Short mmCIF file of C-alpha atoms and ligand atoms in Angstrom, two decimals:
data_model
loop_
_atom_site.label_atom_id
_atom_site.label_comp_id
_atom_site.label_asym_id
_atom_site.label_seq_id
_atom_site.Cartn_x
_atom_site.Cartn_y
_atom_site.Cartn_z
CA UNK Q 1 50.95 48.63 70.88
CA UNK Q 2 51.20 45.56 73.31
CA UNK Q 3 49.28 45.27 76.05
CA UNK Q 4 50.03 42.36 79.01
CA UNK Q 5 46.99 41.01 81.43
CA UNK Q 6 47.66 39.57 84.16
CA UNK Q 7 44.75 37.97 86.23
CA UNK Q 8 44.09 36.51 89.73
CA UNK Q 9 47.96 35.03 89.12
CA UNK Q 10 48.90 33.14 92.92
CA UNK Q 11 52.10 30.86 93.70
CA UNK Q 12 52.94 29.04 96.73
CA UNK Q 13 55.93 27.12 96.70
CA UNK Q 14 56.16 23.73 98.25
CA UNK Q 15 57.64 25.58 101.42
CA UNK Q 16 54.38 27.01 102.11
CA UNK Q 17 55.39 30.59 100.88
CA UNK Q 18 53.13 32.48 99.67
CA UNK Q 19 55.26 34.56 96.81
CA UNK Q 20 52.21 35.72 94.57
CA UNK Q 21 48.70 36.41 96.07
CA UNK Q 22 46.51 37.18 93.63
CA UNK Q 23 48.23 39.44 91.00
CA UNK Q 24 46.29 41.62 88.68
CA UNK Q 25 47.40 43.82 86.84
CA UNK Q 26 47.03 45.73 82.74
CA UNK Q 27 50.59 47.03 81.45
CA UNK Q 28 51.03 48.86 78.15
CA UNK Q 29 53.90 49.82 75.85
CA UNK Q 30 56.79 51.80 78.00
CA UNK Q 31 59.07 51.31 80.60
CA UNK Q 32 57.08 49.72 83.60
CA UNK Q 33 58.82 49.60 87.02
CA UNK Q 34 58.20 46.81 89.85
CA UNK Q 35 59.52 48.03 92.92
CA UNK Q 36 59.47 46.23 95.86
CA UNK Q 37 61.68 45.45 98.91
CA UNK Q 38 63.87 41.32 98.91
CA UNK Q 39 61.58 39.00 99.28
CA UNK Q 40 58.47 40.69 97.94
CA UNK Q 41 57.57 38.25 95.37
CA UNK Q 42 59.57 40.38 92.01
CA UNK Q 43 61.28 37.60 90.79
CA UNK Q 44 58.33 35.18 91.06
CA UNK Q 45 56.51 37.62 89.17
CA UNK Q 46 59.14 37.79 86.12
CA UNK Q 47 60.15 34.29 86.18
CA UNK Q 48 56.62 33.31 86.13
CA UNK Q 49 55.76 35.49 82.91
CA UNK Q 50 59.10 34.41 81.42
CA UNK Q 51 57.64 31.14 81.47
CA UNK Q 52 60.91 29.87 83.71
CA UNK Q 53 57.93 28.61 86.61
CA UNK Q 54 54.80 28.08 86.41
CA UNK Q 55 51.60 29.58 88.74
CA UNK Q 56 49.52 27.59 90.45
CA UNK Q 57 46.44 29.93 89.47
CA UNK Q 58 45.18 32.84 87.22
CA UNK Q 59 46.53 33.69 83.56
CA UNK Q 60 48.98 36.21 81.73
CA UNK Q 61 48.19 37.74 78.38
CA UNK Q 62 50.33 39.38 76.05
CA UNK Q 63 48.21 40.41 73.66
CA UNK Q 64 46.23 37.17 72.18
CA UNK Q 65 49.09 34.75 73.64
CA UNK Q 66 48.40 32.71 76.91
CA UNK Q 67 51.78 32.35 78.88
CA UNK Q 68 50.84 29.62 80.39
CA UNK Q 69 49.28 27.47 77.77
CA UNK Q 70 51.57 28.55 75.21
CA UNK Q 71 55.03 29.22 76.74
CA UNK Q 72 56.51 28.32 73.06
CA UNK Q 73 54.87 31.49 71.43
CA UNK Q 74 55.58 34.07 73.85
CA UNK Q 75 59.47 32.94 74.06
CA UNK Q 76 59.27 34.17 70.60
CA UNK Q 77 58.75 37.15 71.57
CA UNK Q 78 60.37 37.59 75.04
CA UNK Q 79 63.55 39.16 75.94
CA UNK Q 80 64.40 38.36 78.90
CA UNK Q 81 67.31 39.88 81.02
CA UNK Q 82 67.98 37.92 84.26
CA UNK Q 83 68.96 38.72 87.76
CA UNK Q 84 72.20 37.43 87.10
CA UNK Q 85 73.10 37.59 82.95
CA UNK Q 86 75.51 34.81 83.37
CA UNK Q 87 78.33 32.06 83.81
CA UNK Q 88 80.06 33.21 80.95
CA UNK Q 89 81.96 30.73 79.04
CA UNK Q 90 85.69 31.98 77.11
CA UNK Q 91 83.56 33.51 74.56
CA UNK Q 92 83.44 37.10 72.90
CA UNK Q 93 80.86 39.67 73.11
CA UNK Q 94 80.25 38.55 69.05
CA UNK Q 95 80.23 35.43 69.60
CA UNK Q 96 77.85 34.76 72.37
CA UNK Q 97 74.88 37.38 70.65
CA UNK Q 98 75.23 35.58 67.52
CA UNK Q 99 75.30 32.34 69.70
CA UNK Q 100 72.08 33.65 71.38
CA UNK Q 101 71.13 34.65 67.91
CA UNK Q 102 71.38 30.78 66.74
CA UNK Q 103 69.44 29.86 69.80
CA UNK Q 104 66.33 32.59 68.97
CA UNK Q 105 66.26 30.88 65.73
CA UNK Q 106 67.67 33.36 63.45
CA UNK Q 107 69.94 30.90 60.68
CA UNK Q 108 71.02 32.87 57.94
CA UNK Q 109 74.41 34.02 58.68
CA UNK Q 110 74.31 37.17 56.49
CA UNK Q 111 71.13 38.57 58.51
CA UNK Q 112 72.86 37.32 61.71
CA UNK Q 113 76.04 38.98 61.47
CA UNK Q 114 74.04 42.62 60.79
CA UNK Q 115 71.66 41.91 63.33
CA UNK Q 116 74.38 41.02 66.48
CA UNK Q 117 76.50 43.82 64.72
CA UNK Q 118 73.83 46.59 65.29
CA UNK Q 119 72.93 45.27 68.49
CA UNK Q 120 76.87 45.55 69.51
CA UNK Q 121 76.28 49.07 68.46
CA UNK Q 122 73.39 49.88 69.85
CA UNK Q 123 74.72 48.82 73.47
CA UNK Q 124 77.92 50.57 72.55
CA UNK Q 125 80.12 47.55 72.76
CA UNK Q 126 81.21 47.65 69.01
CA UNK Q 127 84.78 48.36 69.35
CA UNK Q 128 85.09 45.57 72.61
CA UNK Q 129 83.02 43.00 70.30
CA UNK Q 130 86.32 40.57 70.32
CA UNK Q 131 87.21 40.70 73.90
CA UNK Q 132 85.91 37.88 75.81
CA UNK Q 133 82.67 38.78 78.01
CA UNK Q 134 84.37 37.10 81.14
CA UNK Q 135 87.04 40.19 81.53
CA UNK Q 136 83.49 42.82 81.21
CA UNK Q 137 82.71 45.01 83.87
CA UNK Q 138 79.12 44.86 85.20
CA UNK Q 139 77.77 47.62 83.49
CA UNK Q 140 79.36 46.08 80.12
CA UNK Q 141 78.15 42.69 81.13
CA UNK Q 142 74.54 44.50 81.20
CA UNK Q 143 74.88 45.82 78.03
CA UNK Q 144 75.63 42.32 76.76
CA UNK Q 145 72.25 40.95 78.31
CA UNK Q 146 70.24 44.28 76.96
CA UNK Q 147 71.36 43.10 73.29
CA UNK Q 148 71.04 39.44 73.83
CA UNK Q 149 66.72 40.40 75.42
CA UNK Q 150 66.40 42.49 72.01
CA UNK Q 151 67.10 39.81 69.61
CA UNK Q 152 64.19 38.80 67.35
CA UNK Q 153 61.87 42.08 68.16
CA UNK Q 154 60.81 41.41 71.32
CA UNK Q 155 57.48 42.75 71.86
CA UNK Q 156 58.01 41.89 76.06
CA UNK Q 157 61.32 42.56 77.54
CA UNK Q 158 61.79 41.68 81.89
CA UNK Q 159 64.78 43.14 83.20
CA UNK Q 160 65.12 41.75 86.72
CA UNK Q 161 67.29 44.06 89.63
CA UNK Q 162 69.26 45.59 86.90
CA UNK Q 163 71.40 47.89 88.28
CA UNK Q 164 72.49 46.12 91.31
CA UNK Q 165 76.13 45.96 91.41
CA UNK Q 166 76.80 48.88 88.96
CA UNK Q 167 78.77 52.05 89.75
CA UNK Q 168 76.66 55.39 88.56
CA UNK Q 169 78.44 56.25 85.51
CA UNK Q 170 77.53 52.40 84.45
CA UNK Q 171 74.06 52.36 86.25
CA UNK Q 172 73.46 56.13 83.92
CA UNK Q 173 74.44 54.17 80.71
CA UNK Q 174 72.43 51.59 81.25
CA UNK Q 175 68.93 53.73 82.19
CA UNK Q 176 70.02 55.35 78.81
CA UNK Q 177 69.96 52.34 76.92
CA UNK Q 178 66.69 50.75 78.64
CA UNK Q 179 64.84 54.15 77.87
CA UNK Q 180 65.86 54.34 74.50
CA UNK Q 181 64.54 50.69 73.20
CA UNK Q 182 61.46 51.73 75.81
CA UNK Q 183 59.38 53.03 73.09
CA UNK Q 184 58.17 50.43 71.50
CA UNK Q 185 58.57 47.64 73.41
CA UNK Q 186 57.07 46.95 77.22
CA UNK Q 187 59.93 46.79 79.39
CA UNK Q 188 59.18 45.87 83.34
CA UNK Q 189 62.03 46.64 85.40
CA UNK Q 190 61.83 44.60 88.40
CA UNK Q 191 64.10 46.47 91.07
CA UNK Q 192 63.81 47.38 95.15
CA UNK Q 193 66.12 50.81 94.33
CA UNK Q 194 63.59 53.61 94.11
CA UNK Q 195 65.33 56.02 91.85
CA UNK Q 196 65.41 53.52 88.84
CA UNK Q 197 61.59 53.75 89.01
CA UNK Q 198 61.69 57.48 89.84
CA UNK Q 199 64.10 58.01 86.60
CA UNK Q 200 62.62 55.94 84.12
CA UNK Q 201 59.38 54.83 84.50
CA UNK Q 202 55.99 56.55 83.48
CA UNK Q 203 54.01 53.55 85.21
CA UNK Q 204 54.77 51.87 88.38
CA UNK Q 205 53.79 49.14 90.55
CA UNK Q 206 54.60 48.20 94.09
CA UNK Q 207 54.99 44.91 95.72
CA UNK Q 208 54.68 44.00 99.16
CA UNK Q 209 54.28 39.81 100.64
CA UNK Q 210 53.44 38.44 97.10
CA UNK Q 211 50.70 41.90 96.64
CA UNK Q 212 50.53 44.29 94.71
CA UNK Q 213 49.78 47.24 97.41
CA UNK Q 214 50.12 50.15 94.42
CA UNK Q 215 49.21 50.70 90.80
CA UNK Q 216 49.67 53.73 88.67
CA UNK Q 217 51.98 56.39 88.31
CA UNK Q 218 54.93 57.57 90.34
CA UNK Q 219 53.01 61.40 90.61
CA UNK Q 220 49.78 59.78 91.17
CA UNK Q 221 50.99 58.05 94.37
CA UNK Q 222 53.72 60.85 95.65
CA UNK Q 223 50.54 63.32 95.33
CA UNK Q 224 48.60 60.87 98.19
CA UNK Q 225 50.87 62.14 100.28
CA UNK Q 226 51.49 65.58 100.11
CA UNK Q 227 51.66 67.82 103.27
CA UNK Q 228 51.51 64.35 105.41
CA UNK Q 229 55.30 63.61 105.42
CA UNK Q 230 56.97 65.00 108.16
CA UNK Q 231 60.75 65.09 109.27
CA UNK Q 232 62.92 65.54 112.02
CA UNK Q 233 66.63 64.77 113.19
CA UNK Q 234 66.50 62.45 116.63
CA UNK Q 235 69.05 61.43 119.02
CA UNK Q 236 70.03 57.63 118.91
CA UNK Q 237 68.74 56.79 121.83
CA UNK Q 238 64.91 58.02 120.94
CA UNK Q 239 64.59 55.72 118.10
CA UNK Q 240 62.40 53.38 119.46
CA UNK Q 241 59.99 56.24 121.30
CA UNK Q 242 59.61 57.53 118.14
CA UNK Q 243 58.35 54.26 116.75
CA UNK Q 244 56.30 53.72 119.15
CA UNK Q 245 54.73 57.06 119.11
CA UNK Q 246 54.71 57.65 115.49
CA UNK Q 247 53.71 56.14 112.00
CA UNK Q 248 57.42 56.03 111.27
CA UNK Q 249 58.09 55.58 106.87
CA UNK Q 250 61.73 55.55 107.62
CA UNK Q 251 64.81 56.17 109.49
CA UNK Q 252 68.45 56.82 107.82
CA UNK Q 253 71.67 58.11 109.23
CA UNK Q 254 72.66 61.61 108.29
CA UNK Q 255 75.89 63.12 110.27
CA UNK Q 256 75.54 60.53 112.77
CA UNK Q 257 72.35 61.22 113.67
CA UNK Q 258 69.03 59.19 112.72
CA UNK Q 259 66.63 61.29 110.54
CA UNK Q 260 63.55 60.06 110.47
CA UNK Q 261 59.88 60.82 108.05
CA UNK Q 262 56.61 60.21 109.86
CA UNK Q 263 53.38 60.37 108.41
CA UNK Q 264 50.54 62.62 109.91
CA UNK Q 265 47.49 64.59 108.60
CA UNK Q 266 49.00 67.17 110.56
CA UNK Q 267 52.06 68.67 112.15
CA UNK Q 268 53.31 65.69 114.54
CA UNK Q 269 55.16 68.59 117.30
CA UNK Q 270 57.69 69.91 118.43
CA UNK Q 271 60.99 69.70 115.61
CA UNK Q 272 59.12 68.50 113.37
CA UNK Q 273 59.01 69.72 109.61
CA UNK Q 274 56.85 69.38 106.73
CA UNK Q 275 58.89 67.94 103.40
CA UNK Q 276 57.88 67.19 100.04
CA UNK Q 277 57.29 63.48 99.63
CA UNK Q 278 59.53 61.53 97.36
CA UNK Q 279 59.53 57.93 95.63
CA UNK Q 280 60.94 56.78 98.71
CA UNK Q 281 58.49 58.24 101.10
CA UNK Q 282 55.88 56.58 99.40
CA UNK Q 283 57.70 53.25 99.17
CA UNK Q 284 58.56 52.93 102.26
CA UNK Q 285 55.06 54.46 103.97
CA UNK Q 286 53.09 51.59 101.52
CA UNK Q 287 55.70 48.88 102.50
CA UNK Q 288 55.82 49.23 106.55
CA UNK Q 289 52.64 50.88 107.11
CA UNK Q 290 51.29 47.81 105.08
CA UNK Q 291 52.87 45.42 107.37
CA UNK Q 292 51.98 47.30 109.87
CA UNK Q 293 48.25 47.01 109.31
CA UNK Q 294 48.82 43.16 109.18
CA UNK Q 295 50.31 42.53 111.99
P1 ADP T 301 61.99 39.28 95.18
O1 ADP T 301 62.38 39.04 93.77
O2 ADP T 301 61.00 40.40 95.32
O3 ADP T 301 63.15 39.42 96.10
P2 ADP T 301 61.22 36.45 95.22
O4 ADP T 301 60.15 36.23 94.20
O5 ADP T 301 62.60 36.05 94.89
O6 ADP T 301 61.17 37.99 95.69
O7 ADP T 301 60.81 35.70 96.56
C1 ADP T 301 59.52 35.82 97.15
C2 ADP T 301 59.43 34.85 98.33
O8 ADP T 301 59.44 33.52 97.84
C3 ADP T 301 60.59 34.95 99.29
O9 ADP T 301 60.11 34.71 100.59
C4 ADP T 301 61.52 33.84 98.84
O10 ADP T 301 62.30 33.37 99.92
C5 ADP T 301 60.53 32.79 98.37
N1 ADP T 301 61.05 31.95 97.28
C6 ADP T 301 61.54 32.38 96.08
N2 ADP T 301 61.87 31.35 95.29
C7 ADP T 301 61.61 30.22 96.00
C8 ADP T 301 61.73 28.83 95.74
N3 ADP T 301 62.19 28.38 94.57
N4 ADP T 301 61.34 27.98 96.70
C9 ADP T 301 60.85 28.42 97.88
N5 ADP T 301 60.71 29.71 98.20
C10 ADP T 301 61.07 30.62 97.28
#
């Protein structure tokens, strides 16, 4: 059982953006998802524990390790699966894992080639192991950057905006894979989608302006809002009396007309119906009514 600590962590980069304002935060073995719309301070976050940046305050624990002072120790056990996994060079699948392989240390050839072989079969890219990486779709190119994070036993794996680019037959396989290497491993899955938090992760954190403005589970949060999300399908043209008006969580298109979700202690009026608050609900009421409060 791992456990990561992260205390008082702030950046500001030399732009004067604020990208982390005072992070804390206790995550434990399992698949942990960091949701939170461009811009929020994610990658920050996950570059900054993959020892890519460094903070300007606070600390990061996994376990007895101190990521900042001792960047060397936790790469050894950090896998670490990038926004983008990639310029890929003319090489195979096989060839760059048991390049990354070399890299992570691991020099005996005989424990190499079964290690990057059961990784090629634990992503399910056995059969495809001699076709060069470059021709992969981006599900399969995924894959490839799931088995290059798990070599040497990572005890910390950062998967940053995953799914992005997949098509849902890819973006399934890939849930599929994270949730199955989940166990005993933590995994923090960085993303602004809401259902890859809502399908895979027990714990949950959301990010707003370089804060974190929720902690704790995905029920936890949805149940803060139940009976107070209301919705109703508007004309166009009322949009804007309806922000005005209203604490407005969202708006989206549906037939051409803009449905909207409100939040109220009680019924808003006329058209308006009570719904059963979602992932996105809650998102999106934490992440405009935040900025809301700010401004
Ligand atoms: P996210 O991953 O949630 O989209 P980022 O951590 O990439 O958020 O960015 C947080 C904020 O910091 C944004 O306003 C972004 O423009 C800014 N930012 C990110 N990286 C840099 C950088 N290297 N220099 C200056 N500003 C940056």
């Amino acid at each position: 059982m791992a456990t990561l600590k992260i205390s008082n962590l702030s950046k500001t980069y030399a732009n004067g953006v604020k990208a982390l304002d005072n992070i804390n935060i206790e995550i434990s073995n399992g698949m942990f998802g960091l949701l939170g719309p461009n811009g929020a301070g994610k990658s920050s976050l996950m570059r900054t524990l993959a020892t890519l940046q460094e903070a300007d305050e606070g600390t990061a624990f996994l376990d007895d390790i101190d990521i900042m002072k001792n960047p060397v120790e936790l790469r050894k056990v950090l896998g670490y699966l990038p926004q983008e996994f990639g310029v890929y060079p003319q090489i195979t699948a096989y060839q760059l894992l048991d390049h990354m392989a070399i890299l992570k240390g691991i020099t005996n050839g005989k424990e190499r080639k079964e290690l990057v072989e059961y990784l090629l079969q634990k992503v399910n890219l056995f059969q495809k192991r001699h076709q060069k990486v470059k021709g992969f779709s981006g599900g399969m190119k995924q894959r490839v950057g799931i088995a290059q994070a798990l070599i040497g036993n990572p005890k910390l794996i950062i998967v940053d905006e995953p799914t992005a680019g997949l098509d849902p037959g890819e973006r399934n396989r890939f849930h599929n894979l994270l949730a199955d290497v989940a166990e005993d491993v933590i995994i923090i899955l960085s993303t602004h989608i809401v259902d890859d938090v809502t399908e895979l992760c027990a714990n949950m954190a959301i990010m707003n302006e370089g804060s974190m403005v929720y902690k704790g589970t995905p029920q936890a949060v949805i149940s803060e809002l139940n009976g107070k999300v209301w919705q109703k399908i508007i004309e166009r043209n009322e949009i804007d009396e309806y922000q005005k008006n209203y604490t407005l969580i969202s708006d989206k298109m549906v037939a051409g007309k803009p449905l909207i979700h409100v939040l109220s202690d009680s019924n808003p009026g006329e058209g308006f119906e009570s719904i059963a608050p979602d992932l996105e609900d809650v998102f999106f009421s934490k992440i405009n009514v935040s900025k809301e409060a700010t401004v």
